[in-house]
JSON list of C-alpha atoms in Angstrom, two decimals:
[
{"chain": "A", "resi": 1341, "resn": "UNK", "atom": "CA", "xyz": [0.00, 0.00, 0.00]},
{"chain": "A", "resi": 1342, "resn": "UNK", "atom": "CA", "xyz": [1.23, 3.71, -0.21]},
{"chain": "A", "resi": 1343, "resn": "UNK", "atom": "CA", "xyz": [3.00, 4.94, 2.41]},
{"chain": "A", "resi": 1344, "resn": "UNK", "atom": "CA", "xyz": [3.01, 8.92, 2.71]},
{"chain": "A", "resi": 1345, "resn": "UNK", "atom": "CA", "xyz": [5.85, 10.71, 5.23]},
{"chain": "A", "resi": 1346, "resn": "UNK", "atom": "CA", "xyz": [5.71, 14.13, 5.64]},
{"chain": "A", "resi": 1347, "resn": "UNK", "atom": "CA", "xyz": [8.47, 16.75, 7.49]},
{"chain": "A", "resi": 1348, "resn": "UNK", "atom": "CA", "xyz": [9.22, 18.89, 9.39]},
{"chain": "A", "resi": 1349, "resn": "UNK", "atom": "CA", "xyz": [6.69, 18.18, 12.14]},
{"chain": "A", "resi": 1350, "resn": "UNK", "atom": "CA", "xyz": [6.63, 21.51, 13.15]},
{"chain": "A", "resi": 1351, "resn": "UNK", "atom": "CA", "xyz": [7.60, 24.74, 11.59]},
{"chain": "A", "resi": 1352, "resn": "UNK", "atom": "CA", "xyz": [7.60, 28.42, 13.05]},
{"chain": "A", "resi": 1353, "resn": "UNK", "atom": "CA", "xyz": [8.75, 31.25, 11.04]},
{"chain": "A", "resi": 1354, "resn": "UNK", "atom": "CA", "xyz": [8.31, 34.91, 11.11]},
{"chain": "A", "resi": 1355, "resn": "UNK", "atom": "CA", "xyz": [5.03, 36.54, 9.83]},
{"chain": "A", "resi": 1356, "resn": "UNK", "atom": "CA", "xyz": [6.15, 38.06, 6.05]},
{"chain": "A", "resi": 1357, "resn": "UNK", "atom": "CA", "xyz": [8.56, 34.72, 5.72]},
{"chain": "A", "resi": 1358, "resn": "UNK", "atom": "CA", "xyz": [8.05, 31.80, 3.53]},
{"chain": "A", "resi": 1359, "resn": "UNK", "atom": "CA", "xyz": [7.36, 28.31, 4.84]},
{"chain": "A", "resi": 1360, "resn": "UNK", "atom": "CA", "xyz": [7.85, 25.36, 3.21]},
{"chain": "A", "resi": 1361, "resn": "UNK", "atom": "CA", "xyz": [6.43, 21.49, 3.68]},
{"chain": "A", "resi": 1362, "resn": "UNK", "atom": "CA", "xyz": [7.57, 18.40, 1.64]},
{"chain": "A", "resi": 1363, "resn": "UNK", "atom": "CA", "xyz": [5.87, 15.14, 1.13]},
{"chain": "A", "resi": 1364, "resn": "UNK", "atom": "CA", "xyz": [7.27, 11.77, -0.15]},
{"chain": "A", "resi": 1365, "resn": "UNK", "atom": "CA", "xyz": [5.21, 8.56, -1.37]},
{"chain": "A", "resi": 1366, "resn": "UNK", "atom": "CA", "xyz": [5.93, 5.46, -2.42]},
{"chain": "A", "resi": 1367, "resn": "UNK", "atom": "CA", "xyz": [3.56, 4.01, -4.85]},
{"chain": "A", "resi": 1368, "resn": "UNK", "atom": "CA", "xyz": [4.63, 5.51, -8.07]},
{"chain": "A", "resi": 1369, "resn": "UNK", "atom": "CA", "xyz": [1.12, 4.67, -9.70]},
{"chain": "A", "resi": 1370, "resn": "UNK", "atom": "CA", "xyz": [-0.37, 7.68, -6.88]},
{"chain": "A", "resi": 1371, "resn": "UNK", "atom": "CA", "xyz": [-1.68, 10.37, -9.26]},
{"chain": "A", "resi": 1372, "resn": "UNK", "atom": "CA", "xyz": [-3.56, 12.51, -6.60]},
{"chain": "A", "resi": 1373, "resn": "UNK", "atom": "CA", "xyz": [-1.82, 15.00, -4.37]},
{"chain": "A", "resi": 1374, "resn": "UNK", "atom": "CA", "xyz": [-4.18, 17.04, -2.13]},
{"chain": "A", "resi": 1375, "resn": "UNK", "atom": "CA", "xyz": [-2.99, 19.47, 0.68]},
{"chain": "A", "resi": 1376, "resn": "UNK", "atom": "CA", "xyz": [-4.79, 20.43, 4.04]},
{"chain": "A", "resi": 1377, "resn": "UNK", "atom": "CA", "xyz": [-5.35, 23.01, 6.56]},
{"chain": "A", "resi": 1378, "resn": "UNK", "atom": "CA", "xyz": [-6.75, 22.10, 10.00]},
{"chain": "A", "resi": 1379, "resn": "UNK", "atom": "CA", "xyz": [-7.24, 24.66, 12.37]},
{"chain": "A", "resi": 1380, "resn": "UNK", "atom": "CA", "xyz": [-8.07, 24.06, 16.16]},
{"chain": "A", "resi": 1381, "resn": "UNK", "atom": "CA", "xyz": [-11.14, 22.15, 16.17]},
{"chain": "A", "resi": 1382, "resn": "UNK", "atom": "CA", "xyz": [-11.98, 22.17, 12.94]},
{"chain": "A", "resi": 1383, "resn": "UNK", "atom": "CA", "xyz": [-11.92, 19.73, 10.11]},
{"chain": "A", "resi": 1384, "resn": "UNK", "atom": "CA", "xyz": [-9.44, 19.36, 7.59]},
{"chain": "A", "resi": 1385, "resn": "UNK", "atom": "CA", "xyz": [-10.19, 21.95, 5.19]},
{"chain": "A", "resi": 1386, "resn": "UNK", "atom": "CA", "xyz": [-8.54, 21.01, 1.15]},
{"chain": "A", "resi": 1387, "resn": "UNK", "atom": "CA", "xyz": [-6.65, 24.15, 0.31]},
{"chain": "A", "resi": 1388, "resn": "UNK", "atom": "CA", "xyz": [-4.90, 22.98, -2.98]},
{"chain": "A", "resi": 1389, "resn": "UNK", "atom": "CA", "xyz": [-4.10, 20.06, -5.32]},
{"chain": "A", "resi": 1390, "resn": "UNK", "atom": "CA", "xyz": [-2.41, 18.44, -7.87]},
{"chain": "A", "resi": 1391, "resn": "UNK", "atom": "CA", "xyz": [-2.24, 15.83, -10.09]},
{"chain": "A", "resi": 1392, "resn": "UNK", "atom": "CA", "xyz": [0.43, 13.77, -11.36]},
{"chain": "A", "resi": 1393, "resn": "UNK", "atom": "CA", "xyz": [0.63, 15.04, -15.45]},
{"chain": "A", "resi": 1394, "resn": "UNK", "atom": "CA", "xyz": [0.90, 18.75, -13.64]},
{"chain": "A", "resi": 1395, "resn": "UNK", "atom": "CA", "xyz": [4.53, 19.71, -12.36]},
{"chain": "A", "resi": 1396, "resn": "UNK", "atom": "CA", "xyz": [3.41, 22.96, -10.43]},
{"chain": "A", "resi": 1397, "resn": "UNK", "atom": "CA", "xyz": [0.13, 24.94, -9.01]},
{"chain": "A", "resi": 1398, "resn": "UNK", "atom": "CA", "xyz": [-0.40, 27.99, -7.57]},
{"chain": "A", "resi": 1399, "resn": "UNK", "atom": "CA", "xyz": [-2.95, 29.69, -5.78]},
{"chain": "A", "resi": 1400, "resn": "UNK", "atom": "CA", "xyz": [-2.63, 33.34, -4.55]},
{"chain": "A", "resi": 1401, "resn": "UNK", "atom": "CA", "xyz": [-0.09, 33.13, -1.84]},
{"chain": "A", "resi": 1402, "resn": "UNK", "atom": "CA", "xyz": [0.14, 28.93, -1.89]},
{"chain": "A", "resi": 1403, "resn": "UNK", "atom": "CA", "xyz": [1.77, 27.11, -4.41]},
{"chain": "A", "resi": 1404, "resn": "UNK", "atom": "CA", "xyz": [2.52, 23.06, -4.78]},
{"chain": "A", "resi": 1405, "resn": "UNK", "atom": "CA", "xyz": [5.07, 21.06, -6.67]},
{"chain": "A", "resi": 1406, "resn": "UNK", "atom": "CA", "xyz": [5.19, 17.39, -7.83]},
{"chain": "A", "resi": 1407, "resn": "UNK", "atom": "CA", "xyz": [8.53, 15.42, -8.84]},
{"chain": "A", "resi": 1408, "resn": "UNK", "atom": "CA", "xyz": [6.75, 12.23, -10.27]},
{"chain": "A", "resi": 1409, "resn": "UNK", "atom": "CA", "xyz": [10.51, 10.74, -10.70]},
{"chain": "A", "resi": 1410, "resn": "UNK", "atom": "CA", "xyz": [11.93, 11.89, -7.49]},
{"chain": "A", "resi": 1411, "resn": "UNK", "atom": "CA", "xyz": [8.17, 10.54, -5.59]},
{"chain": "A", "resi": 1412, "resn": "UNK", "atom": "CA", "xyz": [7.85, 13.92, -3.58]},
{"chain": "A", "resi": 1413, "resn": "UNK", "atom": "CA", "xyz": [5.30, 17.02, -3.52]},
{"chain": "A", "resi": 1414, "resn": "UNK", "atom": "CA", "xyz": [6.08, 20.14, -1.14]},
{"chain": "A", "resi": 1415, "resn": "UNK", "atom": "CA", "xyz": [3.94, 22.25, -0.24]},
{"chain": "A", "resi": 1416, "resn": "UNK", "atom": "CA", "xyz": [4.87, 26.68, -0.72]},
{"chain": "A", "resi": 1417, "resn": "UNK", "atom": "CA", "xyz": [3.42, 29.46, 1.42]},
{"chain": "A", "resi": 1418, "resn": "UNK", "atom": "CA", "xyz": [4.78, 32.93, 1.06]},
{"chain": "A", "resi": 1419, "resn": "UNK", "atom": "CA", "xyz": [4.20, 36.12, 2.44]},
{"chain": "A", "resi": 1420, "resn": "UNK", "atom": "CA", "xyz": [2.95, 33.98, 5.66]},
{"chain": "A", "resi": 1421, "resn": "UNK", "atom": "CA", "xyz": [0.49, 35.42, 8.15]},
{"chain": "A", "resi": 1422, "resn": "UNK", "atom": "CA", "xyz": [-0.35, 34.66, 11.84]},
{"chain": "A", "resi": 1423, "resn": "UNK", "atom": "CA", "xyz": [-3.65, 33.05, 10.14]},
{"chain": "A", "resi": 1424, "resn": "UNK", "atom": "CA", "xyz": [-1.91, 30.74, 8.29]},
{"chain": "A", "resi": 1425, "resn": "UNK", "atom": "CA", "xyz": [-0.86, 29.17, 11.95]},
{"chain": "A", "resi": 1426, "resn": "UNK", "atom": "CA", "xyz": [-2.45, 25.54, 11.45]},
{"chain": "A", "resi": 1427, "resn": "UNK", "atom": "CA", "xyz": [-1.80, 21.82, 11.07]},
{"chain": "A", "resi": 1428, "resn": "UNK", "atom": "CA", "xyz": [-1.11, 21.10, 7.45]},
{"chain": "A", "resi": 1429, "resn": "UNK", "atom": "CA", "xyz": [-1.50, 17.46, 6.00]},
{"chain": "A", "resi": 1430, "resn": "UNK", "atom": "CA", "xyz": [-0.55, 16.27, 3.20]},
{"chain": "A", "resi": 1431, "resn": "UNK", "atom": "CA", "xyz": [-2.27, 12.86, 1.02]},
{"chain": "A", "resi": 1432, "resn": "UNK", "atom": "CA", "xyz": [-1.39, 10.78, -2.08]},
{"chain": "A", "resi": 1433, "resn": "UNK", "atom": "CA", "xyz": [-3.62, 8.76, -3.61]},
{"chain": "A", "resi": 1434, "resn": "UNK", "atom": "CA", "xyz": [-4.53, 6.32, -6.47]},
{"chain": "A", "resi": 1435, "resn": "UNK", "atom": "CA", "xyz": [-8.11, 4.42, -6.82]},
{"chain": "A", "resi": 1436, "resn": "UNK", "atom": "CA", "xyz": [-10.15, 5.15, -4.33]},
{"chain": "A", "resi": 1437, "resn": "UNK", "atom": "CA", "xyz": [-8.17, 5.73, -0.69]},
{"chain": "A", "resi": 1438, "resn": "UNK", "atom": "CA", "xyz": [-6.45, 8.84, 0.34]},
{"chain": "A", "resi": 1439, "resn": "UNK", "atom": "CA", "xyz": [-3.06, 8.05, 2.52]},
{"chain": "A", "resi": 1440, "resn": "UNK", "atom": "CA", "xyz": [-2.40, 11.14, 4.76]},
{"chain": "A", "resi": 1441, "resn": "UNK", "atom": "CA", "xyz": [1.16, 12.58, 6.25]},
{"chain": "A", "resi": 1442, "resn": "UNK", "atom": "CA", "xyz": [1.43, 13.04, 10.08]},
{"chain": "A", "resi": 1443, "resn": "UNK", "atom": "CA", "xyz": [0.89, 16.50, 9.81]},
{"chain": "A", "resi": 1444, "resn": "UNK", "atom": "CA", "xyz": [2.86, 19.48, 10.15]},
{"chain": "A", "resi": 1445, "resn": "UNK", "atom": "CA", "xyz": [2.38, 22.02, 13.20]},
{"chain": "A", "resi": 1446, "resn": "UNK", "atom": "CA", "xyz": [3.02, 25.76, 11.31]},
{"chain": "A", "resi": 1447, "resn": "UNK", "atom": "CA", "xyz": [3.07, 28.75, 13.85]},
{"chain": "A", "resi": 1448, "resn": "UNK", "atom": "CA", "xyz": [3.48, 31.77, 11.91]},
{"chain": "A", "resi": 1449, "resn": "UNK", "atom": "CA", "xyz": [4.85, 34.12, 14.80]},
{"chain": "A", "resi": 1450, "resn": "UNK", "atom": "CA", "xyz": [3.92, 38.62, 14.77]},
{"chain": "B", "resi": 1457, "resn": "UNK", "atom": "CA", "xyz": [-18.08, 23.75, 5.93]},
{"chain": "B", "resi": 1458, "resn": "UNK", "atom": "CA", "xyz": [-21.52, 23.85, 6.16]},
{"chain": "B", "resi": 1459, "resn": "UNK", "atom": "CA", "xyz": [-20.80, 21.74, 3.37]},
{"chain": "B", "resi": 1460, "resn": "UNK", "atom": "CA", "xyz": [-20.70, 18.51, 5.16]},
{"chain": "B", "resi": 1461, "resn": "UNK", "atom": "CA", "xyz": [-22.09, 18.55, 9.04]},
{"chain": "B", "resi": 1462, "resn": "UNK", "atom": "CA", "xyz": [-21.37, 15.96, 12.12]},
{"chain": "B", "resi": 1463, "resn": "UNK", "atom": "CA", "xyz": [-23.64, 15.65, 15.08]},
{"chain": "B", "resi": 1464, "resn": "UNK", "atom": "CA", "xyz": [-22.67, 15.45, 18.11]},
{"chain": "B", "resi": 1465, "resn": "UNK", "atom": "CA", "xyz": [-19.56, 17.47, 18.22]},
{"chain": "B", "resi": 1466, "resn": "UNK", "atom": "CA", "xyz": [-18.95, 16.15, 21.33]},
{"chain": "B", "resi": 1467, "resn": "UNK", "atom": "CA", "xyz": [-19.53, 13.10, 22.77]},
{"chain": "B", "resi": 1468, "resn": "UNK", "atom": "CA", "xyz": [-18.39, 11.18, 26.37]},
{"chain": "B", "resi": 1469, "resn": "UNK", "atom": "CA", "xyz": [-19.33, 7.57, 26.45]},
{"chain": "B", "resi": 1470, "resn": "UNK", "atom": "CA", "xyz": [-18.53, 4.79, 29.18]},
{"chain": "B", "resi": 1471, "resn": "UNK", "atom": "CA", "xyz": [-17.07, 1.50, 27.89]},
{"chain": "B", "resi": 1472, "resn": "UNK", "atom": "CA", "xyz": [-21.08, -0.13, 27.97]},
{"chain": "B", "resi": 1473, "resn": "UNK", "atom": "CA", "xyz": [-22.89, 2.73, 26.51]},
{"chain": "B", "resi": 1474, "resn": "UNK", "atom": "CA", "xyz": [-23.75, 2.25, 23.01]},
{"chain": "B", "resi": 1475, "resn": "UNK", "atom": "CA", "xyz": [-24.19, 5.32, 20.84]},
{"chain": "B", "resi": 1476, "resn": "UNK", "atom": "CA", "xyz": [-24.44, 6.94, 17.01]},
{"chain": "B", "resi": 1477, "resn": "UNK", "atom": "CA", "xyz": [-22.57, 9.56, 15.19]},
{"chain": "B", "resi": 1478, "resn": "UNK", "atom": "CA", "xyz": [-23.95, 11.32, 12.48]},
{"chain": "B", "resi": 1479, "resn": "UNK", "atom": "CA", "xyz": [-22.83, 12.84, 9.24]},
{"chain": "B", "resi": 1480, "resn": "UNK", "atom": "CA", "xyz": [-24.70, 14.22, 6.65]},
{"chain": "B", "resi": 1481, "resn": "UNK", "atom": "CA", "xyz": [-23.40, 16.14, 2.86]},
{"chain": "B", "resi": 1482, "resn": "UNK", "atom": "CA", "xyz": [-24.83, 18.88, 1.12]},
{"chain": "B", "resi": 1483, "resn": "UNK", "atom": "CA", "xyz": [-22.86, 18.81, -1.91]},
{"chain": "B", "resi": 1484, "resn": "UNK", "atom": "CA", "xyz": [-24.86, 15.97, -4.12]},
{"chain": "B", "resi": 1485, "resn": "UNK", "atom": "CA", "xyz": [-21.39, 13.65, -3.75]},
{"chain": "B", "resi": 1486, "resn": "UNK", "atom": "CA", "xyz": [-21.43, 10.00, -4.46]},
{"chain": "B", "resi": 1487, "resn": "UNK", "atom": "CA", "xyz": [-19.34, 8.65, -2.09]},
{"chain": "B", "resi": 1488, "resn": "UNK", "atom": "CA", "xyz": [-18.61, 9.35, 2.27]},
{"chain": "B", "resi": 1489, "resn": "UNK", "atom": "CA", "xyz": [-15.73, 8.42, 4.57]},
{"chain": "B", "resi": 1490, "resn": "UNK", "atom": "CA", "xyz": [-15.37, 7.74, 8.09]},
{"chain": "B", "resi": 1491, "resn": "UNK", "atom": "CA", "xyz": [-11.74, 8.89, 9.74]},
{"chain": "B", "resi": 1492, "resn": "UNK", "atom": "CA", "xyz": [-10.38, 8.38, 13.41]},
{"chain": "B", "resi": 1493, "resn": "UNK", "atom": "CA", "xyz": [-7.90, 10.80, 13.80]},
{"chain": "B", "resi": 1494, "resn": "UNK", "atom": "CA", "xyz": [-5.68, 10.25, 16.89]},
{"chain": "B", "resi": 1495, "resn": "UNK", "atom": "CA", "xyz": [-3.44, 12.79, 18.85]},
{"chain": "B", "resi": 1496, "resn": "UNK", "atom": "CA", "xyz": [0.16, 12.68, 17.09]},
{"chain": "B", "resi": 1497, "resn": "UNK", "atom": "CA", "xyz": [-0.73, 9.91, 13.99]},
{"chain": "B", "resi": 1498, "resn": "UNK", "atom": "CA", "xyz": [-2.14, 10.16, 10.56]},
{"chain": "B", "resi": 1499, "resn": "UNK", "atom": "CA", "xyz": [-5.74, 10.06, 9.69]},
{"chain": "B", "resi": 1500, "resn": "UNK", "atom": "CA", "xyz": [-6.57, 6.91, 9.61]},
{"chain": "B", "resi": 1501, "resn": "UNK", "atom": "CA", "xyz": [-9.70, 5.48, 7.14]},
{"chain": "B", "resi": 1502, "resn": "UNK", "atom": "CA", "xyz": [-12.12, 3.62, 9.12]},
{"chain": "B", "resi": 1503, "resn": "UNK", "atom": "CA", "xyz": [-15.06, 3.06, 5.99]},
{"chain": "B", "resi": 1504, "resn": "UNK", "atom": "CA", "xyz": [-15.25, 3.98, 2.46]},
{"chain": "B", "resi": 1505, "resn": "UNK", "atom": "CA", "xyz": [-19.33, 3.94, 1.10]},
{"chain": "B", "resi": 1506, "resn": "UNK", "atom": "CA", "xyz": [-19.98, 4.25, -2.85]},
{"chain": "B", "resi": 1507, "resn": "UNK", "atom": "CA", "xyz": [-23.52, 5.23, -3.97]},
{"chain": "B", "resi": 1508, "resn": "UNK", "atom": "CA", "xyz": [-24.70, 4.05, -0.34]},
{"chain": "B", "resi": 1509, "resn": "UNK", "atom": "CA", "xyz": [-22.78, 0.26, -0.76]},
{"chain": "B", "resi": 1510, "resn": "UNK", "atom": "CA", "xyz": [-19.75, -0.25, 1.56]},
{"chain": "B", "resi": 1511, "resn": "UNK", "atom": "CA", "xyz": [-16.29, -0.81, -0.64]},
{"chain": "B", "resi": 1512, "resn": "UNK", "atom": "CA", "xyz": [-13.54, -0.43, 2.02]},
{"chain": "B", "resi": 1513, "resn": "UNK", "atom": "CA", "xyz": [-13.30, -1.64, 5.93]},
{"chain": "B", "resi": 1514, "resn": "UNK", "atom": "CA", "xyz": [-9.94, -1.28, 6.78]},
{"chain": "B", "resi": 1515, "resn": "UNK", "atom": "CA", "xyz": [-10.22, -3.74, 9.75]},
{"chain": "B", "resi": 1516, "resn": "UNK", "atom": "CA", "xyz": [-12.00, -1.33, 11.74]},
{"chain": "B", "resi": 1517, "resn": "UNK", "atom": "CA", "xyz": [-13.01, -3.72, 14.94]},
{"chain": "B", "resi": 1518, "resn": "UNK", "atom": "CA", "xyz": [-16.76, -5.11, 15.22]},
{"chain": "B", "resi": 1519, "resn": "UNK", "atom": "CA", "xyz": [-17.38, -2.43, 17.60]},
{"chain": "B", "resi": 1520, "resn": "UNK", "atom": "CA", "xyz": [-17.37, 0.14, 15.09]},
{"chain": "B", "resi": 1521, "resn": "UNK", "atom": "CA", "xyz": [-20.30, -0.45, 12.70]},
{"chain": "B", "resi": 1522, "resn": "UNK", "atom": "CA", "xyz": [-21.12, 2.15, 9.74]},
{"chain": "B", "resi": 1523, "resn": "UNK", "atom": "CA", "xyz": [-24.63, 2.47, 8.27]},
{"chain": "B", "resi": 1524, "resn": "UNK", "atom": "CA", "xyz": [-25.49, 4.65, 4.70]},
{"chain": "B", "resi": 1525, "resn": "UNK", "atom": "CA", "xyz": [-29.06, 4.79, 4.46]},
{"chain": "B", "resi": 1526, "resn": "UNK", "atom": "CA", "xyz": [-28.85, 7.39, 1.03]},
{"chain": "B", "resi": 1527, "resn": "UNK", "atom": "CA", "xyz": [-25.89, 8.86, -0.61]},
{"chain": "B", "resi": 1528, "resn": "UNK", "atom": "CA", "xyz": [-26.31, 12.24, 1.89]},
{"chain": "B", "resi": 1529, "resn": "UNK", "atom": "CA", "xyz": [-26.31, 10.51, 5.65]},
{"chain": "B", "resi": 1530, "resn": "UNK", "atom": "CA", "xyz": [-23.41, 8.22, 6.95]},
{"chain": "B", "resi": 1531, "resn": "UNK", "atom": "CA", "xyz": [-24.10, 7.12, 10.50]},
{"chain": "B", "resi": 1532, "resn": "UNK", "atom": "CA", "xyz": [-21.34, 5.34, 12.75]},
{"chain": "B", "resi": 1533, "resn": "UNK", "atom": "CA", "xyz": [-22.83, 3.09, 15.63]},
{"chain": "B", "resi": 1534, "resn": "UNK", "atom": "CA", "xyz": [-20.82, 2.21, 18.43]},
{"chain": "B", "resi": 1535, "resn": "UNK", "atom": "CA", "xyz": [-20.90, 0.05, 21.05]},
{"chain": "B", "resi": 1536, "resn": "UNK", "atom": "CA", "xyz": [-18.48, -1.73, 23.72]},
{"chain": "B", "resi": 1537, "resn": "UNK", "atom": "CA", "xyz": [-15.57, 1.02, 23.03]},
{"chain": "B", "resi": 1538, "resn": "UNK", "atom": "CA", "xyz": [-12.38, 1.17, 24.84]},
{"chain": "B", "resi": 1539, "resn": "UNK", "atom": "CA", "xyz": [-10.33, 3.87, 26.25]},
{"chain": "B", "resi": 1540, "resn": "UNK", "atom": "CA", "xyz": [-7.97, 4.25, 23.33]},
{"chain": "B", "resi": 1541, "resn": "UNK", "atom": "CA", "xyz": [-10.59, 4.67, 20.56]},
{"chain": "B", "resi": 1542, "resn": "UNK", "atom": "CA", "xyz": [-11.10, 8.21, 22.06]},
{"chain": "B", "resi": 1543, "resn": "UNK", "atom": "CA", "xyz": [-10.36, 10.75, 19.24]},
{"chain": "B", "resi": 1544, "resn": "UNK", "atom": "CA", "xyz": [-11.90, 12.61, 17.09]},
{"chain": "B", "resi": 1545, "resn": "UNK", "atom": "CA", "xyz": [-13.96, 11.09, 14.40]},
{"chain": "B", "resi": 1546, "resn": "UNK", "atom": "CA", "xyz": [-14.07, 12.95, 10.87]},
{"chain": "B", "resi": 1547, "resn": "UNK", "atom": "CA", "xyz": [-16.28, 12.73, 8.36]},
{"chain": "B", "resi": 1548, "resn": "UNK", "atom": "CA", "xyz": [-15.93, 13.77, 4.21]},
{"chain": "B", "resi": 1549, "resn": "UNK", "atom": "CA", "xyz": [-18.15, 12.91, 1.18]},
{"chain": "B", "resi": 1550, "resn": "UNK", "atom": "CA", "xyz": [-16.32, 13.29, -2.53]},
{"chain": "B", "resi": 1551, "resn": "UNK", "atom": "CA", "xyz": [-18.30, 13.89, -6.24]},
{"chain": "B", "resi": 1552, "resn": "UNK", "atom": "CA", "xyz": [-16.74, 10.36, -7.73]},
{"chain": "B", "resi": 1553, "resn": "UNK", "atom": "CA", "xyz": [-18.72, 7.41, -7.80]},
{"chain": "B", "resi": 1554, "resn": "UNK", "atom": "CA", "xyz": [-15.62, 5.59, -7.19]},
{"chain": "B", "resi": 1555, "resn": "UNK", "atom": "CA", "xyz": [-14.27, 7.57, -4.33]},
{"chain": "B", "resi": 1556, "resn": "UNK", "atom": "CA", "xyz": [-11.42, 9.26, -6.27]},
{"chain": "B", "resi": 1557, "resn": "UNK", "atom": "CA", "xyz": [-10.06, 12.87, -6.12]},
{"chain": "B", "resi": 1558, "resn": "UNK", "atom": "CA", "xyz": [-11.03, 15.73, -3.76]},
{"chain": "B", "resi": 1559, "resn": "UNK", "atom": "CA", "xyz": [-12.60, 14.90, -0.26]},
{"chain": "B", "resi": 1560, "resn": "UNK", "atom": "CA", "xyz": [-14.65, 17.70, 1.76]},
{"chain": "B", "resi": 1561, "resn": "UNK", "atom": "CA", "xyz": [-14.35, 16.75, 5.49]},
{"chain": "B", "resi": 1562, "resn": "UNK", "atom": "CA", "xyz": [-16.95, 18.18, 8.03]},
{"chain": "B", "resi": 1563, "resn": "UNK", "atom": "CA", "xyz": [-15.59, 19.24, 11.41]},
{"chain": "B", "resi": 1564, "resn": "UNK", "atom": "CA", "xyz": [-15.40, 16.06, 13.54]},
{"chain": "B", "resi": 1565, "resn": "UNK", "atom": "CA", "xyz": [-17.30, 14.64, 16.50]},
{"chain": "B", "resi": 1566, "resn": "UNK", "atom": "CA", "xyz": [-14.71, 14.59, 19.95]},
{"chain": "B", "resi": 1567, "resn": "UNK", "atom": "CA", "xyz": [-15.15, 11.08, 21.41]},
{"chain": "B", "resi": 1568, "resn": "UNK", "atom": "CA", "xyz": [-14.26, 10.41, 25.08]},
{"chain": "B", "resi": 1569, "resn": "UNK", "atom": "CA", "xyz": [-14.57, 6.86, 26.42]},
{"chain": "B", "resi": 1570, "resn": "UNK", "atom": "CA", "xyz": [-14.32, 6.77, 30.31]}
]
């Protein structure tokens, strides 16, 4: 089965600064990558995706990037604010199941 | 995420109590999850239900049992928990038949079992 691992587990950086997450998976026939934001009790809330015949996506101040060959998918945020403070997740997928990362604790500090 | 709603958002069981969580989607989707997710692991995908018919049990235990009436409400029924299966329980619908692509999760029912 696919086996997702995400890092760092936690990340603080400076409101203004960029913050970065990467994702690795192992079943090369995964063509799904979706990221998440879950704020304190909250659900998981899909912020961006990608699939695997795009290389790069961007969304106002989030971008994500896949490396089919390499088998990892980080995840950008620049120009961070305090409300981007959160638990991020990212997934893989192919057929039917999404396989989640163990999260990564962002503090963006003032 | 009004999009897809959980009732109760909180919920404090003892071990012999038995006791139904609720889910239901707004968004005309085709298939709805069950997660557990636990304090410092993964999600982790209890059920997978397909135009109301059950495709995935990832060896949930017996004490866990799912129910999809229509394509919009996913119950969980539980009875005889432990202690460790405390945590909160998400639910999320998606538009494929199949189950593939984006899922929409609703905010979770907190489950304490004393």
């Amino acid at each position: 089965g696919e086996n997702v691992e995400q890092h760092p587990s936690t990340l603080s950086v400076q409101e203004g600064d960029s913050a970065v997450i990467k994702c690795t998976y192992s079943d090369s026939a995964s063509n799904y990558f979706p990221w998440y934001k879950q704020e304190l009790g909250k659900g998981p809330q899909l912020i961006i995706d990608i699939r695997s015949n795009v290389g790069e996506k961007k969304d106002q101040r989030i971008a994500v990037t896949l490396n089919k060959t390499a088998k990892h998918f980080s995840l950008h945020i620049t120009e961070t604010q305090p409300e981007d403070s959160a638990v991020y997740f990212c997934a893989a997928t192919q057929l039917r199941q999404l396989t989640f990362g163990s999260g990564t604790q962002l503090t963006v500090l003032p | 995420e009004t999009g897809v709603t959980q009732t109760p958002r909180h919920l404090v069981m003892g071990m012999t109590n038995k006791k139904s969580l609720k889910c239901e989607q707004h968004l005309g989707h085709n298939a709805m999850y069950w997660y557990k997710q636990s304090a410092k692991k993964p999600l982790e995908l209890m059920f997978v239900y397909s135009l109301e018919e059950r495709v995935e049990n990832n060896s949930v235990p017996s004490r866990f049992s799912p129910e999809c009436p229509n394509s919009s409400h996913l119950f969980l029924h539980l009875h005889t928990l432990q202690p460790e299966d405390s945590a909160l329980y998400l639910c999320a619908s998606s538009p494929g038949s199949s189950g593939t692509g984006e899922q929409y999760f609703g905010p979770g029912t907190r489950l304490t079992v004393t």
